[in-house]
Tab-separated table of C-alpha atoms in Angstrom:
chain	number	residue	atom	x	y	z
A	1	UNK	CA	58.984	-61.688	8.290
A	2	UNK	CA	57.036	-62.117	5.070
A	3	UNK	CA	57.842	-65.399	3.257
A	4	UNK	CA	55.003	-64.337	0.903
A	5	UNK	CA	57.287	-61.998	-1.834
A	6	UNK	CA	55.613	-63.062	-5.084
A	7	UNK	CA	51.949	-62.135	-4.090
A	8	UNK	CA	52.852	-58.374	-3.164
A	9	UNK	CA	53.954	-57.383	-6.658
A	10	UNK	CA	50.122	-56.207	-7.167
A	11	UNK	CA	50.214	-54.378	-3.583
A	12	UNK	CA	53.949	-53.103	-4.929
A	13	UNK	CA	52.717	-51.788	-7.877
A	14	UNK	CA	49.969	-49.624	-6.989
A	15	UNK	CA	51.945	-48.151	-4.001
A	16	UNK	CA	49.345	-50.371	-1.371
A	17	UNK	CA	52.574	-51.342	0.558
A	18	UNK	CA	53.858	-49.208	2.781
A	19	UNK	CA	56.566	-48.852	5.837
A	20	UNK	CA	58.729	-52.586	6.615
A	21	UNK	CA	57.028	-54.681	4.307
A	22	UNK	CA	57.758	-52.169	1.469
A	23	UNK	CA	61.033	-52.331	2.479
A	24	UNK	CA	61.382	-55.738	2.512
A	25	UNK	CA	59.417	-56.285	-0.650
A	26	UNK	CA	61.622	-53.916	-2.498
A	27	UNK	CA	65.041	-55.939	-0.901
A	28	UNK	CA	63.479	-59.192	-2.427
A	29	UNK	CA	63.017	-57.879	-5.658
A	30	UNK	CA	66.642	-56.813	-6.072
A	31	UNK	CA	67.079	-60.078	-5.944
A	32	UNK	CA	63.802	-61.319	-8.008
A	33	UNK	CA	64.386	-60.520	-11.059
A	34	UNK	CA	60.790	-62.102	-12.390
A	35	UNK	CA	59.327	-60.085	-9.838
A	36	UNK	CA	60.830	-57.405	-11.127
A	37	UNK	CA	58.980	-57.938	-14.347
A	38	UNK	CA	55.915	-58.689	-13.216
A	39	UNK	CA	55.736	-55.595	-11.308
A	40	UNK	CA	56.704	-53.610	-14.289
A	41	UNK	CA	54.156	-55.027	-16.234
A	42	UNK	CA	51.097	-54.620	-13.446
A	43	UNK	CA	52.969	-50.855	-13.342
A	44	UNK	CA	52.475	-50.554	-16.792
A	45	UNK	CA	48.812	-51.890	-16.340
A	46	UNK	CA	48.076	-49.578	-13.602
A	47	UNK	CA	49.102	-46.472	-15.743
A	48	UNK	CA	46.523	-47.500	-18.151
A	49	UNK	CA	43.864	-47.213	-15.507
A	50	UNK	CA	45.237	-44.228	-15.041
A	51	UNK	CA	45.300	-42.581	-18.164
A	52	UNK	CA	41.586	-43.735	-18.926
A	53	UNK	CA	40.705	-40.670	-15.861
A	54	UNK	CA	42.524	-37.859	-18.209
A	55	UNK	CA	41.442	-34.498	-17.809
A	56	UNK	CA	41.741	-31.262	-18.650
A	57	UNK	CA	44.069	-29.464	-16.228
A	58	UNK	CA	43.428	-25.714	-15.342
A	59	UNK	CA	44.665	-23.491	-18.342
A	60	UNK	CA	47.129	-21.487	-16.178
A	61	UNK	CA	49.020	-24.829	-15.086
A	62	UNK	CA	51.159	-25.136	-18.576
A	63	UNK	CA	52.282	-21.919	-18.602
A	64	UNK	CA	53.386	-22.002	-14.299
A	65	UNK	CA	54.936	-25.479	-15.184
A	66	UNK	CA	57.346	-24.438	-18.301
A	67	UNK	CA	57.794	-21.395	-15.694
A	68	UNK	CA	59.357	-23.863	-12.984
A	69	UNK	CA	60.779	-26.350	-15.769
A	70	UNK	CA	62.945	-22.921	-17.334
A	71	UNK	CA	64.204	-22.105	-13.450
A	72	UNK	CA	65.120	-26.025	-12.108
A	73	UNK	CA	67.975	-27.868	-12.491
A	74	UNK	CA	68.053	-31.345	-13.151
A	75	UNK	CA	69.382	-33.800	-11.225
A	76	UNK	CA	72.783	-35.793	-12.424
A	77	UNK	CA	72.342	-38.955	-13.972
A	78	UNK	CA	72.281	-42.095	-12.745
A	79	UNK	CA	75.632	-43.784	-13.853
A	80	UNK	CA	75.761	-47.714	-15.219
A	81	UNK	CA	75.010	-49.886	-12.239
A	82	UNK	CA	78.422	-51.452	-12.165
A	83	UNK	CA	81.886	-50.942	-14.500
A	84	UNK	CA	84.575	-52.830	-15.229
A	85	UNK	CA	87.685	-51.906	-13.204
A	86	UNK	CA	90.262	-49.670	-15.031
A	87	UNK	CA	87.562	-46.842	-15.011
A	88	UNK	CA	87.802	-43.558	-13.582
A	89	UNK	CA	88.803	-43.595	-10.157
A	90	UNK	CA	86.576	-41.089	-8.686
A	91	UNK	CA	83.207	-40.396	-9.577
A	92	UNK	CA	79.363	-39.466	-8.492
A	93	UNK	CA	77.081	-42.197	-8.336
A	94	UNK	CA	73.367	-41.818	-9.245
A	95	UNK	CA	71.518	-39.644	-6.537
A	96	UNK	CA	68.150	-40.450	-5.909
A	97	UNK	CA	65.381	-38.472	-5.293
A	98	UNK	CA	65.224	-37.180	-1.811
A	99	UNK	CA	61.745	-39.053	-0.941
A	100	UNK	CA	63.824	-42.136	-1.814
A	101	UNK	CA	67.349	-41.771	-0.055
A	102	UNK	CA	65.837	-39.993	3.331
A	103	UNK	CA	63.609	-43.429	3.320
A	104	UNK	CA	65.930	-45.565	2.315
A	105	UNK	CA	68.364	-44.801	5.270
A	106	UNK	CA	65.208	-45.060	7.695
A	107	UNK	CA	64.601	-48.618	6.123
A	108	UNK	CA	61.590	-47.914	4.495
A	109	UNK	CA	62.805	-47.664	0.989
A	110	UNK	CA	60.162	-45.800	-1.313
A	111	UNK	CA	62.317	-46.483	-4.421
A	112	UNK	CA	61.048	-48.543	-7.646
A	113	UNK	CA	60.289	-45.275	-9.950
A	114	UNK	CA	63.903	-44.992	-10.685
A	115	UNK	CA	63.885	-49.123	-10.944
A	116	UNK	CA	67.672	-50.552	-11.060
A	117	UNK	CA	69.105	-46.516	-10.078
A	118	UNK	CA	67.586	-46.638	-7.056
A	119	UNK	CA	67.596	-50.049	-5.678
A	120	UNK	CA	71.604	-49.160	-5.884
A	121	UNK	CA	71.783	-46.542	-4.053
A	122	UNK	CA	69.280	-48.058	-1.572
A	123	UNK	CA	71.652	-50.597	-1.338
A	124	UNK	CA	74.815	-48.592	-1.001
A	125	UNK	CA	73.190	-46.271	1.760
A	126	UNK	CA	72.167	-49.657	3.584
A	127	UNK	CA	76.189	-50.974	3.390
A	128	UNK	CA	77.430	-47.780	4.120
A	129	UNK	CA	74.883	-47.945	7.057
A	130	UNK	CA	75.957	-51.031	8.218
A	131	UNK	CA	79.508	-50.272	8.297
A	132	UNK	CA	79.269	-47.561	10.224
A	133	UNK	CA	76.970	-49.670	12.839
A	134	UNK	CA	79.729	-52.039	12.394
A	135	UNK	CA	82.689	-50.107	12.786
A	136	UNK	CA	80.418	-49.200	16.703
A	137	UNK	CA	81.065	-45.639	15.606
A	138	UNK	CA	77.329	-44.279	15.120
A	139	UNK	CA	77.330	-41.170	16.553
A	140	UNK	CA	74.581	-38.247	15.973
A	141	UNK	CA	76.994	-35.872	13.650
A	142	UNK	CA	76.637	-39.420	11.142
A	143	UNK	CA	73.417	-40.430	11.099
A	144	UNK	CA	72.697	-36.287	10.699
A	145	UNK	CA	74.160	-36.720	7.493
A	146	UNK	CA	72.366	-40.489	6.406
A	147	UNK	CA	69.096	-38.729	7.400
A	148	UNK	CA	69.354	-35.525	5.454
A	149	UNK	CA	67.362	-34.788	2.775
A	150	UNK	CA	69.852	-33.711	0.362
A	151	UNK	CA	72.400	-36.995	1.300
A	152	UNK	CA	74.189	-37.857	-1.709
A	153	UNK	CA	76.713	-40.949	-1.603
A	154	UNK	CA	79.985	-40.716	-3.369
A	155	UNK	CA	81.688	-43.725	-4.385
A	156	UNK	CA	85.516	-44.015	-5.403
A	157	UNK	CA	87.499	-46.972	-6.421
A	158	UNK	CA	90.681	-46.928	-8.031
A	159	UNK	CA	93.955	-48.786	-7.879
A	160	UNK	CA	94.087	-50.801	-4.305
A	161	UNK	CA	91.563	-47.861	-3.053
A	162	UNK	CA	88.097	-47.636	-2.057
A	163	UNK	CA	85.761	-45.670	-0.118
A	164	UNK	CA	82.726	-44.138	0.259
A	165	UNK	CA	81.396	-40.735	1.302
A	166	UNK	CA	78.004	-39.676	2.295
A	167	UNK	CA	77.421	-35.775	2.214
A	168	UNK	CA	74.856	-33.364	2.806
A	169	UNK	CA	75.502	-29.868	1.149
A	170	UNK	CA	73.332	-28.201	3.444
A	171	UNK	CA	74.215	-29.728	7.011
A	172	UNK	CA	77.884	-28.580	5.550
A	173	UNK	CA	78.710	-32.225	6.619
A	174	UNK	CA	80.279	-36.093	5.079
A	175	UNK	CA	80.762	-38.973	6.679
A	176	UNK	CA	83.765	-40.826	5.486
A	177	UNK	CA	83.911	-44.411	4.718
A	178	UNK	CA	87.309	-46.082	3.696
A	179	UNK	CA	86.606	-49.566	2.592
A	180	UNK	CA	90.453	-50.738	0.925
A	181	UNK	CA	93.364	-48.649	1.447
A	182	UNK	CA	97.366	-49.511	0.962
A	183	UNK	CA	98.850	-49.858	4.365
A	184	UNK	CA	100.652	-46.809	5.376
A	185	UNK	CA	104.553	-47.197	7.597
A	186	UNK	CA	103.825	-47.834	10.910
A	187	UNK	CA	104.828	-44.215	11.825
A	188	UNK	CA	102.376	-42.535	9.195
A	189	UNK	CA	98.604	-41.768	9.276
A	190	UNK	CA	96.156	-41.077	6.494
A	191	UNK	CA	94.357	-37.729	7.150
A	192	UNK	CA	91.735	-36.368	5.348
A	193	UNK	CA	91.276	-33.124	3.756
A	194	UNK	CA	88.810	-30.598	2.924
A	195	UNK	CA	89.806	-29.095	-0.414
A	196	UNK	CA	89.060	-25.728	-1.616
A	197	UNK	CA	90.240	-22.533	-2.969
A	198	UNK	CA	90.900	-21.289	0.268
A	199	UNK	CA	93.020	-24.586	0.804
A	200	UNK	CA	93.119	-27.611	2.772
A	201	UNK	CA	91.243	-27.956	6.010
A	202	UNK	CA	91.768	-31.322	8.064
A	203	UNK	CA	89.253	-33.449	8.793
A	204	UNK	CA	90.550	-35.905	11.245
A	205	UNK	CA	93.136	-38.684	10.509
A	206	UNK	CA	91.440	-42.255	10.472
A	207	UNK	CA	92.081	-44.534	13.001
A	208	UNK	CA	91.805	-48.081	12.717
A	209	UNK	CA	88.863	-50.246	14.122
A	210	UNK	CA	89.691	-53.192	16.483
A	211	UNK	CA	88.001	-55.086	13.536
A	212	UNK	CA	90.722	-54.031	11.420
A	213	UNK	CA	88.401	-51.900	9.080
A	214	UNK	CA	89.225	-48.113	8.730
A	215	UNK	CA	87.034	-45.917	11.360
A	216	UNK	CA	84.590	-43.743	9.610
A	217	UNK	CA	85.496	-39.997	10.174
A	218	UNK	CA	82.616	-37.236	10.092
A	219	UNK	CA	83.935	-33.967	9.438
A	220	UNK	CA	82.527	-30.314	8.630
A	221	UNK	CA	83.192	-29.056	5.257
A	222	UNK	CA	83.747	-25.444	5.177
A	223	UNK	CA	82.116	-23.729	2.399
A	224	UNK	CA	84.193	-23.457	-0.014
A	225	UNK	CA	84.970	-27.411	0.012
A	226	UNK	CA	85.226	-28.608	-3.945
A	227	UNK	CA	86.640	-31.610	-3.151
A	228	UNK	CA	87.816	-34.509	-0.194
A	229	UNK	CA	91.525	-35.669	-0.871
A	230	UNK	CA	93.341	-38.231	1.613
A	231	UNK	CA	96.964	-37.872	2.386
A	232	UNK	CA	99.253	-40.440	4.349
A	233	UNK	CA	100.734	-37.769	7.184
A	234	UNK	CA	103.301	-38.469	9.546
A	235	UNK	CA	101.884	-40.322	12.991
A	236	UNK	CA	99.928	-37.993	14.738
A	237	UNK	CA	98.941	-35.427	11.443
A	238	UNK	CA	99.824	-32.586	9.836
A	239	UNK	CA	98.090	-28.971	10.074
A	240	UNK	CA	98.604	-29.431	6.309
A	241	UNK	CA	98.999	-31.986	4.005
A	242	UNK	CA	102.604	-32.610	3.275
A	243	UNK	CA	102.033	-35.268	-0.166
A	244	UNK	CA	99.908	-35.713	-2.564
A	245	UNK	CA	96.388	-37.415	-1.947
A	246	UNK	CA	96.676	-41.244	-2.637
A	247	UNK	CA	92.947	-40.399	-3.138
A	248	UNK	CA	90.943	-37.300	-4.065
A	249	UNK	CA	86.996	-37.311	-4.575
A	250	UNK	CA	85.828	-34.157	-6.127
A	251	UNK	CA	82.272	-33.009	-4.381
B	1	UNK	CA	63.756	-42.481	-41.380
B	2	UNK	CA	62.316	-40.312	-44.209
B	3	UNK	CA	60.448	-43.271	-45.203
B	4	UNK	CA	58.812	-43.583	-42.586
B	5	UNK	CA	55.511	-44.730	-42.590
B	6	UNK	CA	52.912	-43.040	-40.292
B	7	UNK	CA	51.191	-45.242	-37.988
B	8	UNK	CA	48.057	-46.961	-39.060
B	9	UNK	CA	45.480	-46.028	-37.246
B	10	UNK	CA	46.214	-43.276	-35.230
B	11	UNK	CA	44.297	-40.844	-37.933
B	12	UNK	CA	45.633	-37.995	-36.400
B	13	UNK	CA	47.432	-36.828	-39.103
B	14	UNK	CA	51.184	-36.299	-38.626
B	15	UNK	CA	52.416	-39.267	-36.267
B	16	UNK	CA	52.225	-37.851	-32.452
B	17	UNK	CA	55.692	-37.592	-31.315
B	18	UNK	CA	56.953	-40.829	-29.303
B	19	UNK	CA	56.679	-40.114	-25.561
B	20	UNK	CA	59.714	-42.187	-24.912
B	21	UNK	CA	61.948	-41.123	-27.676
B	22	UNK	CA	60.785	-37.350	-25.960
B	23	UNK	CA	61.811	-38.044	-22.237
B	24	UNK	CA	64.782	-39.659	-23.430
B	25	UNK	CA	65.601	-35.899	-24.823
B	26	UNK	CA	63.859	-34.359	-21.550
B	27	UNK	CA	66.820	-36.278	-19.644
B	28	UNK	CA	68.936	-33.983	-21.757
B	29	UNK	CA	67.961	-30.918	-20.666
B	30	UNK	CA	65.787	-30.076	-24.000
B	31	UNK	CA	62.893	-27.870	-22.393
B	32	UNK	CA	61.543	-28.061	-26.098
B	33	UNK	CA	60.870	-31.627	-25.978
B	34	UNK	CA	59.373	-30.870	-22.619
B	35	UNK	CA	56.966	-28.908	-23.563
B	36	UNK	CA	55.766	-31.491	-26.247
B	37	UNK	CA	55.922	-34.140	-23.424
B	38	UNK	CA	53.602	-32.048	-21.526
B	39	UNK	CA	51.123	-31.970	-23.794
B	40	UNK	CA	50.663	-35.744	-24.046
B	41	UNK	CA	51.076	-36.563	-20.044
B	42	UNK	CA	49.258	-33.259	-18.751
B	43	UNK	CA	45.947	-34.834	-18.835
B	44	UNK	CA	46.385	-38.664	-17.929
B	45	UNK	CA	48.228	-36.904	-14.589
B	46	UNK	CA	46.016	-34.458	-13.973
B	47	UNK	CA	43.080	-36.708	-14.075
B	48	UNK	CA	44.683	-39.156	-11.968
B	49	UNK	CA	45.553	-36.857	-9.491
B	50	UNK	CA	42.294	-35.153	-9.239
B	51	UNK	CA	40.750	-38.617	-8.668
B	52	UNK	CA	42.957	-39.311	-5.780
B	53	UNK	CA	43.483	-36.256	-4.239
B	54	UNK	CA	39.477	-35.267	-4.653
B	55	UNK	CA	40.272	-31.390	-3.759
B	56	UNK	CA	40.552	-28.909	-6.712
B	57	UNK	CA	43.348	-26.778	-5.180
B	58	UNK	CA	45.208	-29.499	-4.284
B	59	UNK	CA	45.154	-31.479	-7.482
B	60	UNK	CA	46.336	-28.971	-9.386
B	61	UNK	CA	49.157	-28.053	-6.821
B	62	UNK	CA	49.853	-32.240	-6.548
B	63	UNK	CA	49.950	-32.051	-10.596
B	64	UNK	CA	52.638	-29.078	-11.306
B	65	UNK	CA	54.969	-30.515	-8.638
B	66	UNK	CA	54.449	-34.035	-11.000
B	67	UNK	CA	55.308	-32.166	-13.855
B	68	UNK	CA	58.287	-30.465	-12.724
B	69	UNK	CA	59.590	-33.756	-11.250
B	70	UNK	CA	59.158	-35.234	-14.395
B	71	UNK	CA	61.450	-32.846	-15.850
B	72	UNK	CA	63.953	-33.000	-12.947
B	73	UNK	CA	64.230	-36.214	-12.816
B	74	UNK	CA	63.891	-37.331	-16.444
B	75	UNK	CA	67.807	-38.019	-16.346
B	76	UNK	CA	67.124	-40.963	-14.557
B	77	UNK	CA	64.784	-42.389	-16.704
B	78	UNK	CA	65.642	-45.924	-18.741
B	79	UNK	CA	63.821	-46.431	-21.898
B	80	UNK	CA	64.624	-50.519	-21.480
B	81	UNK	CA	63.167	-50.228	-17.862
B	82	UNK	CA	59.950	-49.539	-18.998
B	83	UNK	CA	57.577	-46.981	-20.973
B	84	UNK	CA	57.852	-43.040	-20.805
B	85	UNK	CA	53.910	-43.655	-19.762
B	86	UNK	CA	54.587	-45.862	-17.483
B	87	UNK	CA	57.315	-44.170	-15.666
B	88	UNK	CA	55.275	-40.770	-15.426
B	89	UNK	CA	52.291	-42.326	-14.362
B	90	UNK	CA	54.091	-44.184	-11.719
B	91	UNK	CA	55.513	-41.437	-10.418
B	92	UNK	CA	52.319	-39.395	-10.534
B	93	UNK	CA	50.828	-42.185	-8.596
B	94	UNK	CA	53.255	-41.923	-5.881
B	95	UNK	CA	53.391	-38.477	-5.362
B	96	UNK	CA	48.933	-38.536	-4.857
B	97	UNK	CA	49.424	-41.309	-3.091
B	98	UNK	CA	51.549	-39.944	-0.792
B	99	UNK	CA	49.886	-36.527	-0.604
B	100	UNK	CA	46.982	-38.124	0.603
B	101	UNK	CA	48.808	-40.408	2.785
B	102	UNK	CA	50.087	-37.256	4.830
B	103	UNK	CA	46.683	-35.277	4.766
B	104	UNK	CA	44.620	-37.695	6.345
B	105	UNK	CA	45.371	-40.891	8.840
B	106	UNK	CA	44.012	-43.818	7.619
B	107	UNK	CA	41.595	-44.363	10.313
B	108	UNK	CA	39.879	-40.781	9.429
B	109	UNK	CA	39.527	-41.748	5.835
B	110	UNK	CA	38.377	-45.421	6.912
B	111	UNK	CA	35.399	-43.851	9.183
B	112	UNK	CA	34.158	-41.713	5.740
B	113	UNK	CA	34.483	-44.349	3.320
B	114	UNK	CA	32.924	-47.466	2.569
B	115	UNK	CA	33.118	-50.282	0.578
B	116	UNK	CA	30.236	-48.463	-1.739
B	117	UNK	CA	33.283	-46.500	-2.692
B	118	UNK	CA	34.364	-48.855	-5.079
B	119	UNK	CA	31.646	-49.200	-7.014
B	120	UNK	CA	31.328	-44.724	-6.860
B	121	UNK	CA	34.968	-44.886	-8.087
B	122	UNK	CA	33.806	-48.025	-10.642
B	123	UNK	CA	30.973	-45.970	-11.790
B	124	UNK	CA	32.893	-42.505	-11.764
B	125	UNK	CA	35.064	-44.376	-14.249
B	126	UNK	CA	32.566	-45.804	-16.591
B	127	UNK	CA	31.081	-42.550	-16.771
B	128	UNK	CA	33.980	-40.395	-18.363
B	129	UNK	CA	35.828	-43.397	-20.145
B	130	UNK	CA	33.330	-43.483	-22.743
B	131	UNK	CA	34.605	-41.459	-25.329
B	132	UNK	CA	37.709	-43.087	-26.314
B	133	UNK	CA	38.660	-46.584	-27.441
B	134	UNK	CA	41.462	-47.030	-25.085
B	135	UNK	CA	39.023	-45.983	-22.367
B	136	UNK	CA	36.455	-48.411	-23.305
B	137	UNK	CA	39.509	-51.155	-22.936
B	138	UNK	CA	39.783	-50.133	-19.769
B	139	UNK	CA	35.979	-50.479	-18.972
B	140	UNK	CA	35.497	-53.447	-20.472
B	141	UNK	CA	38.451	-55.213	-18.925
B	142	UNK	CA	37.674	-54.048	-15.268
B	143	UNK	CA	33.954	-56.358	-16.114
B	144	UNK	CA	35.764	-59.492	-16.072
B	145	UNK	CA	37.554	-58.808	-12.717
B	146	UNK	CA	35.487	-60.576	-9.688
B	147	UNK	CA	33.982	-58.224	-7.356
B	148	UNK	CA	36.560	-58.784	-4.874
B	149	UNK	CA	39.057	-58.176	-7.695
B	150	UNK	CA	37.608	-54.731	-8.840
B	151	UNK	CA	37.353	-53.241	-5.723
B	152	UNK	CA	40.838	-54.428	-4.492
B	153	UNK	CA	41.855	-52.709	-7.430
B	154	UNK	CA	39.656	-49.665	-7.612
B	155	UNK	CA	40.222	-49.008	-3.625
B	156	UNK	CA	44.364	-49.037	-4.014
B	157	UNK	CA	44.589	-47.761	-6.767
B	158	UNK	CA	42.092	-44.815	-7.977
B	159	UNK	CA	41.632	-44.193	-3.899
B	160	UNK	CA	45.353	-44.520	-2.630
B	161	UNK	CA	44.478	-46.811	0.017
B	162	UNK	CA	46.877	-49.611	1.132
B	163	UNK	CA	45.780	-53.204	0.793
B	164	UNK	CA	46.025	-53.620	4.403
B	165	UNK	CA	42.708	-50.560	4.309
B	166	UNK	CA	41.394	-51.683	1.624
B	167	UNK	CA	40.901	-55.285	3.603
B	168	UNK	CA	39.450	-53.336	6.240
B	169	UNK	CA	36.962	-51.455	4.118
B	170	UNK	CA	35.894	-54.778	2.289
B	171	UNK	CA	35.577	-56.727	5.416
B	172	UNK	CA	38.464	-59.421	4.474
B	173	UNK	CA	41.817	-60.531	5.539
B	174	UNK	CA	44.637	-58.512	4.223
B	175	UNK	CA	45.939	-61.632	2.473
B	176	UNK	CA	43.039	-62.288	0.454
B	177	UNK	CA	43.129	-58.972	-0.385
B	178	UNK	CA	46.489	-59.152	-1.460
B	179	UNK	CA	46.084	-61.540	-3.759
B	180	UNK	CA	42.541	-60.503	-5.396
B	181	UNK	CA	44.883	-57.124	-5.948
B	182	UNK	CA	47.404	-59.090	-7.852
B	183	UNK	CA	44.831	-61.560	-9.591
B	184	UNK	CA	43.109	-58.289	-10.567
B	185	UNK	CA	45.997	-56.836	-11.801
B	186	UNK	CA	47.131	-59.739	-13.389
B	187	UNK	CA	43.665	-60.212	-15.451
B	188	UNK	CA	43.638	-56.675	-16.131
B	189	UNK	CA	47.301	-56.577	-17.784
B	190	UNK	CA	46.134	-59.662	-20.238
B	191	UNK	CA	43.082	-58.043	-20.898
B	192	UNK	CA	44.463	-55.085	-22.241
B	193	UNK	CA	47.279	-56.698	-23.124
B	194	UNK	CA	50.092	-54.997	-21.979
B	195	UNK	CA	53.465	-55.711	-22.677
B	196	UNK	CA	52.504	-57.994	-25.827
């Protein structure tokens, strides 16, 4: 352990840190909020030493740039680190870069370009992490989906409901996290959907933890999957939903 | 704003758009302000790239994948974070940093290099930063720096080593290192005065 934070915001700012002790650098300065400064003022030093090496790129590299720029979509904001409640109930939160997710989930967070964006979503990915560690249900399907490259997490709060969804597009895959839900009847279940045009697929109904939190559920999303809605189902589940999602998270 | 008055000094006729104001309209999709951004970062990039990456090809590969991230990205960008200078140039950093990072182990690179490097990199520097002001700054400010300083500085940053190499390269203990780097850095930033 490094008790030495407030001398690595040079190292930290010309990308000299690397593996754990960027990690752990970058988890103390979420909480360092002079560090924080400092390191965005030795970043903005550095990028002077940097723009005293300009030169003149190859002439064919503007034109294969605006090329790339006209054919790529850009990625979805990041929202407002934290609302108010009384806000929409379901919404995306700020994806970060690949680089910086994949990493984050392996511990060795890369983030710091996208400063306060993606110190969040380091942090979510690391509680969402944890809870599935915690809720001893860590199986291979779940840290698939943490590990992917194109993870995004999903995070929904709304009256008495919360959860959390990690999903990769391409694996075709989300991992499920319900973090407050209204108790169901003792003979009722909630179940959780895959919602599409072509209807609702089940993904599993969630079964309680000995610890009393909800089990996380890892489903497949068929193709066509626009959105994840949860339903409270008779005991045992439905083939399909027979009420209206208490929640519904739209992918 | 149509009284605006142009800013002293810059003698470059009409004011040069604000690179902040422009990735702030990059982040909205506006490949128009884009291409106007490009034109101010293109060359601070490329240059840095080129210095870290060393291989021609490369750089220039390195550089458009920058430049297109810039644009992806640029949504996530928070003018009260930090410059539109800044944020590019960090991210330009990163992305050489790591390119080189994957190319070659450290222990390859370490067996090449030697601490002589810094002073190549030092001198590479003072060579092609004469013709502007702002490079001059630069220049000048690295003089004050110790030794032990400049090449903490010069080895991280213009080579892409870690601290933890750079140590190695300068024949002292990571921690001294590490905070020469940060002294450096920290001398540097009042030099030029950055932020004030």
């Amino acid at each position: 352990m490094n008790h030495d934070f407030p001398t690595l915001t040079g190292a930290y700012a010309v990308n000299a840190l690397t593996g754990r002790e960027r990690a752990e650098f970058e988890h103390h300065l979420a909480h360092c909020e002079e560090c924080a400064q400092e390191v965005e003022e030795l970043r903005a030093t550095a990028a002077r030493l940097g723009a005293a090496m300009s030169a003149e790129p190859p002439g064919q590299l503007r034109e294969r740039v605006l090329y790339d720029v006209a054919h790529t979509r850009q990625e979805p904001p990041s929202e407002e680190p934290r609302r108010g409640p009384g806000r929409p109930s379901s919404r995306w939160r700020g994806w970060a870069t690949k680089a910086a997710v994949a990493a984050a989930v392996a511990g060795i967070a890369l983030a710091g370009v996208f400063g306060g964006m993606a110190l969040n979503q380091h942090n979510e990915l690391r509680q969402a992490e944890q809870r599935i560690e915690q809720a001893g249900a860590r199986g291979a399907d779940m840290a698939a989906v943490l590990h992917a490259d194109d993870v995004r997490v999903l995070h929904s709060a709304g009256e008495g409901t919360a959860a959390t969804v990690v999903v990769s597009a391409k694996l075709g895959k989300a991992v499920f996290l319900g973090e407050r839900l209204p108790s169901v009847p003792e003979d009722r279940v909630y179940q959780l959907w895959a919602m599409g045009p072509s209807g609702a697929h089940s993904l599993g109904v969630l079964a309680e933890a000995t610890t009393g939190a909800v089990q996380p559920v890892v489903g497949n999303l068929p193709e066509d999957t626009t959105a994840l809605g949860l339903t409270a189902e008779p005991a045992g589940g439905s083939p399909q939903p027979t009420s209206d999602p208490i929640m519904r998270m739209a992918l | 704003m149509a009284d605006e008055a142009p800013v002293a000094g810059t003698a470059q006729g009409p004011a040069s758009p604000d690179p902040q104001a422009l990735l702030v309209e990059v982040g909205r999709g506006d490949e128009r302000a884009f291409e106007q951004l490009y034109d101010i970062i293109a060359r601070p990039v490329f240059g840095l790239v080129q210095r870290i990456v060393r291989n021609a090809a490369q750089s220039e590969e390195v550089t458009q994948e920058i430049l297109v991230q810039v644009w992806r990205t640029a949504t996530h960008y928070r003018p009260d974070k930090g410059s539109a200078m800044t944020w590019v140039m960090t991210l330009a950093h990163r992305r050489a940093v790591d390119r080189v990072r994957s190319e070659q182990s450290a222990t390859e690179r370490e067996t090449k290099a030697g601490s002589r490097s810094a002073e190549r990199s030092f001198d590479e520097v003072s060579e092609s930063v004469l013709a502007r002001f702002e490079q001059r700054q630069v220049r000048r400010c690295l003089k004050t720096l110790t030794d032990l300083q400049r090449e903490s500085v010069l080895l991280t940053y213009y080579r892409g080593y870690t601290y933890r190499e750079a140590a190695s390269l300068l024949d002292s203990p990571p921690s001294t290192v590490k905070t020469r780097l940060r002294d450096g850095l920290i001398r540097l930033r009042d030099c030029l005065r950055v932020g004030s």
